[in-house]
Coordinates of C-alpha atoms in Angstrom, one line a residue:
L1 CA 106.3 41.4 84.4
T2 CA 105.8 44.9 86.1
V3 CA 109.1 46.1 84.9
V4 CA 108.3 45.0 81.3
L5 CA 105.0 46.8 81.4
M6 CA 106.6 49.9 82.9
L7 CA 109.2 49.9 80.1
L8 CA 106.4 49.4 77.5
S9 CA 104.6 52.5 79.2
L10 CA 107.8 54.5 78.9
Y11 CA 108.7 53.7 75.4
W12 CA 105.1 54.1 74.2
T13 CA 104.7 57.5 75.7
S14 CA 107.9 58.7 74.1
V15 CA 107.0 57.3 70.8
V16 CA 103.6 59.0 70.9
I17 CA 105.1 62.4 71.7
M18 CA 107.6 61.8 68.8
N19 CA 104.9 60.9 66.4
V20 CA 102.6 63.7 67.3
T21 CA 105.5 66.1 66.7
Q22 CA 106.2 64.5 63.5
T23 CA 102.6 64.7 62.3
T24 CA 102.4 68.3 63.3
V25 CA 105.5 69.3 61.4
A26 CA 104.3 67.3 58.3
G27 CA 100.9 69.3 58.4
V28 CA 102.6 72.6 58.7
I29 CA 105.0 71.8 55.7
G30 CA 102.0 70.4 53.9
T31 CA 100.0 73.6 54.5
F32 CA 103.1 75.7 53.4
A33 CA 103.5 73.7 50.2
F34 CA 99.8 74.3 49.2
E35 CA 99.0 77.7 50.8
K36 CA 102.0 79.8 51.5
S37 CA 100.2 82.7 52.9
S38 CA 98.5 80.8 55.8
A39 CA 101.9 79.4 56.9
S40 CA 103.9 82.5 56.6
S41 CA 105.0 83.2 60.2
C42 CA 106.1 81.1 63.2
C43 CA 102.9 81.3 65.2
S44 CA 100.6 81.1 62.3
M45 CA 97.1 79.4 62.2
A46 CA 98.7 76.5 60.1
L47 CA 100.7 75.5 63.3
T48 CA 97.6 75.8 65.5
Q49 CA 95.5 73.8 63.1
S50 CA 98.2 71.1 62.6
I51 CA 98.4 70.6 66.3
I52 CA 94.7 70.3 66.7
R53 CA 94.4 67.8 63.8
S54 CA 97.2 65.8 65.2
C55 CA 95.8 65.6 68.7
T56 CA 92.2 64.9 67.6
Y57 CA 91.7 63.3 64.2
S58 CA 95.0 61.5 63.9
F59 CA 95.6 60.7 67.5
G60 CA 94.1 57.2 67.5
S61 CA 96.3 56.2 64.6
I62 CA 99.3 57.7 66.2
C63 CA 98.7 55.9 69.4
F64 CA 98.1 52.5 67.7
G65 CA 101.2 52.8 65.5
S66 CA 103.1 54.0 68.5
L67 CA 102.0 50.9 70.6
L68 CA 103.2 48.5 67.8
N69 CA 106.3 50.4 67.6
A70 CA 106.8 50.3 71.4
I71 CA 106.1 46.6 71.4
M72 CA 108.8 45.9 68.8
I73 CA 111.2 47.9 70.8
I74 CA 110.5 46.0 74.0
L75 CA 111.0 42.6 72.2
R76 CA 114.2 43.9 70.8
V77 CA 115.4 44.9 74.4
L78 CA 114.3 41.6 75.9
L79 CA 115.8 39.5 73.3

């Protein structure tokens, strides 16, 4: 049981990091599509604001979806 929970924790953490990155990139691309001037450089405010939105407003949804995804991965590994 301990090994299964540790694997779940590992998968969950990796999926959360992947999904926060994906949400941040989607936010930057969305900002670029609608407001090109604010996303014009590599270290623009669009990147900072997208990271903040991903880590605050969207973080609960990201964690819950990642938990469901990690549970499916664990079930697939065990079976």
